[in-house]
PDB file of C-alpha atoms in Angstrom:
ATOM      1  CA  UNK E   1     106.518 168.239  93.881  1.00  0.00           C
ATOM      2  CA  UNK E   2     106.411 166.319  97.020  1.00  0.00           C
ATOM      3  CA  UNK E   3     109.195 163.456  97.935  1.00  0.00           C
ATOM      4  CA  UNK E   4     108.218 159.693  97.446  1.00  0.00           C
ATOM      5  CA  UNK E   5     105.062 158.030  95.584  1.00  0.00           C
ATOM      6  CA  UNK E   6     101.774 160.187  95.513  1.00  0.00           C
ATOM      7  CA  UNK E   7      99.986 156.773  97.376  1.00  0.00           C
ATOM      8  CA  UNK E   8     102.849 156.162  99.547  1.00  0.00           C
ATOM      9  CA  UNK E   9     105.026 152.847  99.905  1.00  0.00           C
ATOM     10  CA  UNK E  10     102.981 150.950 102.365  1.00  0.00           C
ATOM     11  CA  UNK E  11     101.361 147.670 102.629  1.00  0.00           C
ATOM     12  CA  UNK E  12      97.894 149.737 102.006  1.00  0.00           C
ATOM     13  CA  UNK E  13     100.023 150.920  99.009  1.00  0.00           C
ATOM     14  CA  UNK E  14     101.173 147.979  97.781  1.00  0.00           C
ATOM     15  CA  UNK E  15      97.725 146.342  97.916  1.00  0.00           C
ATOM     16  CA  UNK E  16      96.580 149.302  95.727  1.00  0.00           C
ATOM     17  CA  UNK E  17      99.312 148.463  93.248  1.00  0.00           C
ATOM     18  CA  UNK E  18      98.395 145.028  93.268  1.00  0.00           C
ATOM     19  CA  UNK E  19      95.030 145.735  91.942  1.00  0.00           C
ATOM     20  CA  UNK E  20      95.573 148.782  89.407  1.00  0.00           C
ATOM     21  CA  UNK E  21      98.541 145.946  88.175  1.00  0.00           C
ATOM     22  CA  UNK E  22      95.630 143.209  87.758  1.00  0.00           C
ATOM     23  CA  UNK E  23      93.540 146.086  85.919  1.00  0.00           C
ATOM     24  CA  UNK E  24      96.496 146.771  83.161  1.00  0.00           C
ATOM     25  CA  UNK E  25      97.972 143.367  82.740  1.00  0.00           C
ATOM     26  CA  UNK E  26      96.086 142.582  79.806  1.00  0.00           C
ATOM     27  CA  UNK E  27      97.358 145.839  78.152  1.00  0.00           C
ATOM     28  CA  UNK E  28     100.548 146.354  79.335  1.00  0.00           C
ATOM     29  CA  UNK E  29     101.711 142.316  78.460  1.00  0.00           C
ATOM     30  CA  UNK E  30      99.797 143.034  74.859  1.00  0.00           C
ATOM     31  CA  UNK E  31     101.891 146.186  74.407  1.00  0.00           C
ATOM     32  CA  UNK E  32     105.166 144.554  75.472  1.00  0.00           C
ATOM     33  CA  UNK E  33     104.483 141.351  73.500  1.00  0.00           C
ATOM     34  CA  UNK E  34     104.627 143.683  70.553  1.00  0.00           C
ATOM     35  CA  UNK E  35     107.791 145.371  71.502  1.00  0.00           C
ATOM     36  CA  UNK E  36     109.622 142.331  71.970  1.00  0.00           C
ATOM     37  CA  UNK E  37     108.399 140.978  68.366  1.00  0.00           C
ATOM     38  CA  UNK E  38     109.765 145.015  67.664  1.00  0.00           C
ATOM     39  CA  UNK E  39     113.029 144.883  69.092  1.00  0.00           C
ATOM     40  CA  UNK E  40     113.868 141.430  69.200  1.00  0.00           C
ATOM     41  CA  UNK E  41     116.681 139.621  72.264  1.00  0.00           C
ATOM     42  CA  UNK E  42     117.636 142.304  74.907  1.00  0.00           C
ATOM     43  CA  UNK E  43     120.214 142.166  77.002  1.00  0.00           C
ATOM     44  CA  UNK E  44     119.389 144.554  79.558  1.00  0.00           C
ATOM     45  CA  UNK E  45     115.211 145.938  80.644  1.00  0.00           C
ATOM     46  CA  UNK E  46     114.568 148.794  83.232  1.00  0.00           C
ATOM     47  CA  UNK E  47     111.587 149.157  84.816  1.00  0.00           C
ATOM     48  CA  UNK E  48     110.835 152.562  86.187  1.00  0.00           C
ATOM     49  CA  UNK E  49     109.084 153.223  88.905  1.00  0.00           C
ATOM     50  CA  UNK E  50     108.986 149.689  89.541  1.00  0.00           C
ATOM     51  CA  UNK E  51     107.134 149.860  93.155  1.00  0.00           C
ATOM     52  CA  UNK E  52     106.741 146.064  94.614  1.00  0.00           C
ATOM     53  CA  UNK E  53     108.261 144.985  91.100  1.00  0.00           C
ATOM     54  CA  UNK E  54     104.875 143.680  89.510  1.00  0.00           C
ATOM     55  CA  UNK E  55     105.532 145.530  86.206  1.00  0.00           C
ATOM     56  CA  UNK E  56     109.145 144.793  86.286  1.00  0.00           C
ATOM     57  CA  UNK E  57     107.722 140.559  86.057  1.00  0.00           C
ATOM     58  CA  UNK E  58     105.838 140.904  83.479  1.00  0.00           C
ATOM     59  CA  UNK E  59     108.409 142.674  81.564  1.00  0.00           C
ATOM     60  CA  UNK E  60     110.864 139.910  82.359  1.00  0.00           C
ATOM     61  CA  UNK E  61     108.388 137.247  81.575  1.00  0.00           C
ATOM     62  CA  UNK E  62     107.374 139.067  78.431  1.00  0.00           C
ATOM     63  CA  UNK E  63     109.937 140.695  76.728  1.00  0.00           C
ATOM     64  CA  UNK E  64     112.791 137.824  77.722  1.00  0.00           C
ATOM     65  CA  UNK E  65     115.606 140.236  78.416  1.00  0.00           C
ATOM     66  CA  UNK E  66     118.856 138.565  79.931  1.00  0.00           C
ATOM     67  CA  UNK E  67     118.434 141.066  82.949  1.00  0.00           C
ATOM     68  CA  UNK E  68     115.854 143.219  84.096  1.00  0.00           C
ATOM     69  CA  UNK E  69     116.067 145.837  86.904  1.00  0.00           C
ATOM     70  CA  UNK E  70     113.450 147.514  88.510  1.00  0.00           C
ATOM     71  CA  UNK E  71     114.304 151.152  89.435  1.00  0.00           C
ATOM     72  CA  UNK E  72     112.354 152.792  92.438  1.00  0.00           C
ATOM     73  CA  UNK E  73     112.590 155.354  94.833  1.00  0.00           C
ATOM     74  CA  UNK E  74     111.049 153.528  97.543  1.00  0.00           C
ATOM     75  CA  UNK E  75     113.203 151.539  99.989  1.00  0.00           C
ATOM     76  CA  UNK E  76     109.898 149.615 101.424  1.00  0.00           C
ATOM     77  CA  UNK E  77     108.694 148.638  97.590  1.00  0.00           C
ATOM     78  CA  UNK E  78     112.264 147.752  96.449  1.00  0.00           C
ATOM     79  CA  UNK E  79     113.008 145.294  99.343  1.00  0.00           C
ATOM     80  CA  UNK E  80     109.066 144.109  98.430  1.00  0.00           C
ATOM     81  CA  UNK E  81     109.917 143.105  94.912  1.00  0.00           C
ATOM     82  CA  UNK E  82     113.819 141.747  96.127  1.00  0.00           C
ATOM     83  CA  UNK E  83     112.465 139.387  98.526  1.00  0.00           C
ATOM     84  CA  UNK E  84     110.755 137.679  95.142  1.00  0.00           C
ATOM     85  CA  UNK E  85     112.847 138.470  92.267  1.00  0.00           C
ATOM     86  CA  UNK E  86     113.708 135.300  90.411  1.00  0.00           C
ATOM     87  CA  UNK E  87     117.027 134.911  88.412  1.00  0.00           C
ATOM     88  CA  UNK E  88     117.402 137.735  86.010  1.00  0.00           C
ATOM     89  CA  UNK E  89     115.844 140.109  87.851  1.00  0.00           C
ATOM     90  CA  UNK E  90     116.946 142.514  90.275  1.00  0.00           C
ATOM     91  CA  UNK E  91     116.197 146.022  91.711  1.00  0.00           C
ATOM     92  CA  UNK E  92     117.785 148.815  93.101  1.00  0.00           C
ATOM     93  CA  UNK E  93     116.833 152.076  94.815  1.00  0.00           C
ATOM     94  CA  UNK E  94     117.208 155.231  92.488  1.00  0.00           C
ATOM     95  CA  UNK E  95     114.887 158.118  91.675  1.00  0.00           C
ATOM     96  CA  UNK E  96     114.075 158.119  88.314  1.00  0.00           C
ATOM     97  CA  UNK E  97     113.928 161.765  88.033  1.00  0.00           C
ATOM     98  CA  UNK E  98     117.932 161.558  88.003  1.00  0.00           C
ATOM     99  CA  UNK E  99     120.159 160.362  84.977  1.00  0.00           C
ATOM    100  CA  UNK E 100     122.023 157.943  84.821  1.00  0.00           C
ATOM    101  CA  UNK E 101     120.040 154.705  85.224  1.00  0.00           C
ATOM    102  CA  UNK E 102     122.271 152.253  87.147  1.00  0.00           C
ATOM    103  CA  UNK E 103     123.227 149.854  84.650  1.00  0.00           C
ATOM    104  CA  UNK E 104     122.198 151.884  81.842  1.00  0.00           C
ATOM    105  CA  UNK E 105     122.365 152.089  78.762  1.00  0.00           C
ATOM    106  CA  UNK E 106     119.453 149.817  78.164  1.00  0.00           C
ATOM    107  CA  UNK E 107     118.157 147.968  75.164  1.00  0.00           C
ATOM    108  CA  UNK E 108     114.575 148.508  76.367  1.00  0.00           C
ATOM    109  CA  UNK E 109     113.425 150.906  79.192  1.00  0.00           C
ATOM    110  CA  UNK E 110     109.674 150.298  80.434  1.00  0.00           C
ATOM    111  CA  UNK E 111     107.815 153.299  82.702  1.00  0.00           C
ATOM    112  CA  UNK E 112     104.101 151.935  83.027  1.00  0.00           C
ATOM    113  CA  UNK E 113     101.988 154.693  84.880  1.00  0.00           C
ATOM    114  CA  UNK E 114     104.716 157.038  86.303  1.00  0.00           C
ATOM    115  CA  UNK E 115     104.744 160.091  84.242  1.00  0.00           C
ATOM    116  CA  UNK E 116     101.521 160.574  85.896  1.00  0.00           C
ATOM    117  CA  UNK E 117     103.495 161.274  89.116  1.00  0.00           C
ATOM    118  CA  UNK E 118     105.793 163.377  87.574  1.00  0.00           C
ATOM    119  CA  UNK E 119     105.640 167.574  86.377  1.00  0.00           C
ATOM    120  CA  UNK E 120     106.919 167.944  82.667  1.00  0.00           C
ATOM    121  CA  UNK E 121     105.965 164.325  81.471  1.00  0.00           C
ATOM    122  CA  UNK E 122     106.983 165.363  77.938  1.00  0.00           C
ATOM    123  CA  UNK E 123     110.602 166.459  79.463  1.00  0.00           C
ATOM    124  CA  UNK E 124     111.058 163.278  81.937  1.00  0.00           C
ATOM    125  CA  UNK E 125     110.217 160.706  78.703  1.00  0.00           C
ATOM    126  CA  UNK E 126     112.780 162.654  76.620  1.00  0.00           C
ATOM    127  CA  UNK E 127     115.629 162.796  79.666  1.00  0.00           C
ATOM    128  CA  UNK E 128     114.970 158.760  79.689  1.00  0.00           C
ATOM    129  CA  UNK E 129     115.507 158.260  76.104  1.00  0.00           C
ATOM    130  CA  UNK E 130     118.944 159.361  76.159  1.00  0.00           C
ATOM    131  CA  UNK E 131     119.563 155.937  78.900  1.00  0.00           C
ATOM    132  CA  UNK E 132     118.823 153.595  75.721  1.00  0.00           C
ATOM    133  CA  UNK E 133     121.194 151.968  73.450  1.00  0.00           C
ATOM    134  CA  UNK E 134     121.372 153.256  69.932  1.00  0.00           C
ATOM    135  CA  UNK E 135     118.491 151.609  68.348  1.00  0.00           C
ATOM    136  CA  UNK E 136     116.977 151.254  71.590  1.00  0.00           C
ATOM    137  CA  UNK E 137     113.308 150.882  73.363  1.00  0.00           C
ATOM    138  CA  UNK E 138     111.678 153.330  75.729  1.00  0.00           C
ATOM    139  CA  UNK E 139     107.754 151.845  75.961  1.00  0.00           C
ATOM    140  CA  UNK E 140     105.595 154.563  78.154  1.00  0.00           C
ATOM    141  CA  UNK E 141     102.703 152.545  79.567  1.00  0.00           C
ATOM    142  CA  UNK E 142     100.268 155.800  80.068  1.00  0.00           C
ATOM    143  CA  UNK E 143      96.279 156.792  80.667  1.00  0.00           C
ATOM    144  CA  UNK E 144      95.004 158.883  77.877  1.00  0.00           C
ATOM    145  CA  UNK E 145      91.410 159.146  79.643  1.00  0.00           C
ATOM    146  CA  UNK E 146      89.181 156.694  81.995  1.00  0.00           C
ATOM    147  CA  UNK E 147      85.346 157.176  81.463  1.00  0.00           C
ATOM    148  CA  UNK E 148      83.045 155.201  83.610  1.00  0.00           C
ATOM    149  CA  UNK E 149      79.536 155.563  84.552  1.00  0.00           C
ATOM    150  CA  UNK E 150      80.327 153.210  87.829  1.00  0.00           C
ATOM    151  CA  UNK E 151      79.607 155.860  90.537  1.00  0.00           C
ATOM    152  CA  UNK E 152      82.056 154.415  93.157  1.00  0.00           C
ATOM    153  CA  UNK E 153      84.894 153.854  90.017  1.00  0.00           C
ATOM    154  CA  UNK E 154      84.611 157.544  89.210  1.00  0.00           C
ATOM    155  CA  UNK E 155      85.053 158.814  92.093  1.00  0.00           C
ATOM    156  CA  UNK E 156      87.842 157.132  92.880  1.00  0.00           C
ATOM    157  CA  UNK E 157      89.159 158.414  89.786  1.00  0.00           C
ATOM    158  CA  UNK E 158      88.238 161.685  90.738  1.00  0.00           C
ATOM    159  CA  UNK E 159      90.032 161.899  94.399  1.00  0.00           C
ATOM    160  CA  UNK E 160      93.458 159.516  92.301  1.00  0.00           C
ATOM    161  CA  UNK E 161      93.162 162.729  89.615  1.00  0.00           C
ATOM    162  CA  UNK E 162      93.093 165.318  92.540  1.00  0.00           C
ATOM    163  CA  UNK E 163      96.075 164.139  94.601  1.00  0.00           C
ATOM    164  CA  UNK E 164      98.298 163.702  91.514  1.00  0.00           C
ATOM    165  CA  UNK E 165      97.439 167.110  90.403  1.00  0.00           C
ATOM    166  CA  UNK E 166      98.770 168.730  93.960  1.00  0.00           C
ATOM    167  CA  UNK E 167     101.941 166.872  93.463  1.00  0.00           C
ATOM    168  CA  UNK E 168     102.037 168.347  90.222  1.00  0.00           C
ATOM    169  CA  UNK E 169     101.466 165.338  87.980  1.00  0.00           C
ATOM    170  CA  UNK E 170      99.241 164.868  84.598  1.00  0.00           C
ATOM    171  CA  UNK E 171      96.973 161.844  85.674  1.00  0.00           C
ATOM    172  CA  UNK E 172      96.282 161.553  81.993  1.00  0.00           C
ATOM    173  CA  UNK E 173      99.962 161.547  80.934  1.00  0.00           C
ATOM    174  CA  UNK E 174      99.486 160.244  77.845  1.00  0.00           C
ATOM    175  CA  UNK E 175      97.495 163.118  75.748  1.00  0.00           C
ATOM    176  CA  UNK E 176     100.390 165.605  77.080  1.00  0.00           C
ATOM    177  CA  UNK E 177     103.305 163.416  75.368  1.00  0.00           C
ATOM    178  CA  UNK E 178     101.010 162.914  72.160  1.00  0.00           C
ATOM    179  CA  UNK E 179     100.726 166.649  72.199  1.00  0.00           C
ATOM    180  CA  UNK E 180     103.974 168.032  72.750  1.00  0.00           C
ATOM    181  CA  UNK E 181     105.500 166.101  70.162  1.00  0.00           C
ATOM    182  CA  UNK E 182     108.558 166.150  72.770  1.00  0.00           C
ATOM    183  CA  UNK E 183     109.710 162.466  71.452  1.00  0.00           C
ATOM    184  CA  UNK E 184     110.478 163.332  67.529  1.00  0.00           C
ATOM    185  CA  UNK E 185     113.430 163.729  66.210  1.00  0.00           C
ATOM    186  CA  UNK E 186     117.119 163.798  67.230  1.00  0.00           C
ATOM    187  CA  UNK E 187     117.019 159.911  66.195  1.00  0.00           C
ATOM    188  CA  UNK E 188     114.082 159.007  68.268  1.00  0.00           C
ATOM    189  CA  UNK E 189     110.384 157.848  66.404  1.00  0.00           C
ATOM    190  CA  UNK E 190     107.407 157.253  68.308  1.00  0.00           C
ATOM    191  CA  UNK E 191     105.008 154.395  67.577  1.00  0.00           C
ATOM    192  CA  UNK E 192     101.408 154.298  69.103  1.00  0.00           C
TER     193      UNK E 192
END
């Protein structure tokens, strides 16, 4: 697998992220509205993957931890989502890929869209699980499938699909971590 974000980390990039972030706020805030009711006060959120630290707001805003951190690999996006973090939230520079999380363990650990990017999606999720406090959330934001009969939409989803596949990724993470059934056991239950 290539080095750095399938898209890159530039403004272009950015912009991108802007708009597939507009696309799965609904979602994403519905799905972390519920894990907050789940879980209840956290001390400590990570966001993986964070990029310009879009995701990593709404989980502060959302879930009300009292300290979030955005993790990313990308110097450029990092500095991006510093330059705007309000109190409570920082970031720091880290590839996911590696254990341990700075600041880890956490009460709740958020990736929204990233085991996309990344070969053995069932493997990564599990490897992150062990950076949660006992009792602990990990909430994988993922695609199971995108159908559209939009022309332009689809084929767009068919060049995205294409260049995550030569980096080695599962665009449609989330069928793989259904299937492999990677997440049971060893004190760990999935909810869907």
């Amino acid at each position: 697998m290539g080095q750095g974000y399938a898209f890159g980390d530039s403004d272009r990039a950015a912009r991108r992220l802007e708009l597939v972030a507009a696309v799965f706020a609904g979602p994403t805030h519905e799905l972390l509205r519920r894990a907050a009711q789940m879980y209840g006060p956290a001390e400590l959120a990570l966001d993986l993957g964070c990029g310009p630290g879009l995701s990593t707001e709404l989980l502060h805003t959302t879930v009300g931890p009292a300290r979030t951190v955005g993790l990313d690999s990308s110097p450029a996006f990092v500095a991006r989502a510093s330059a705007r973090a309000p109190a409570g939230e920082s970031y720091a520079v880290h590839d996911v890929r590696s254990v341990p999380f700075p600041e880890a363990p956490a009460d709740v650990v958020l990736a929204r869209l990233l085991l996309a990017h990344l070969p053995d999606a069932a493997g990564t999720a599990r490897t992150w699980a062990t950076q949660l406090r006992v009792g602990g959330l990990l909430i994988l934001d993922e695609i199971e499938f995108i159908h559209t009969d939009h022309p332009v939409l689809a084929r767009y989803e068919e060049l995205a699909v294409a260049v995550v596949a030569a980096r080695g990724g599962p665009m449609y993470a989330g069928p793989e971590l259904a299937a492999s059934g990677a997440l049971e056991g060893d004190g760990l239950t999935v909810r869907s």
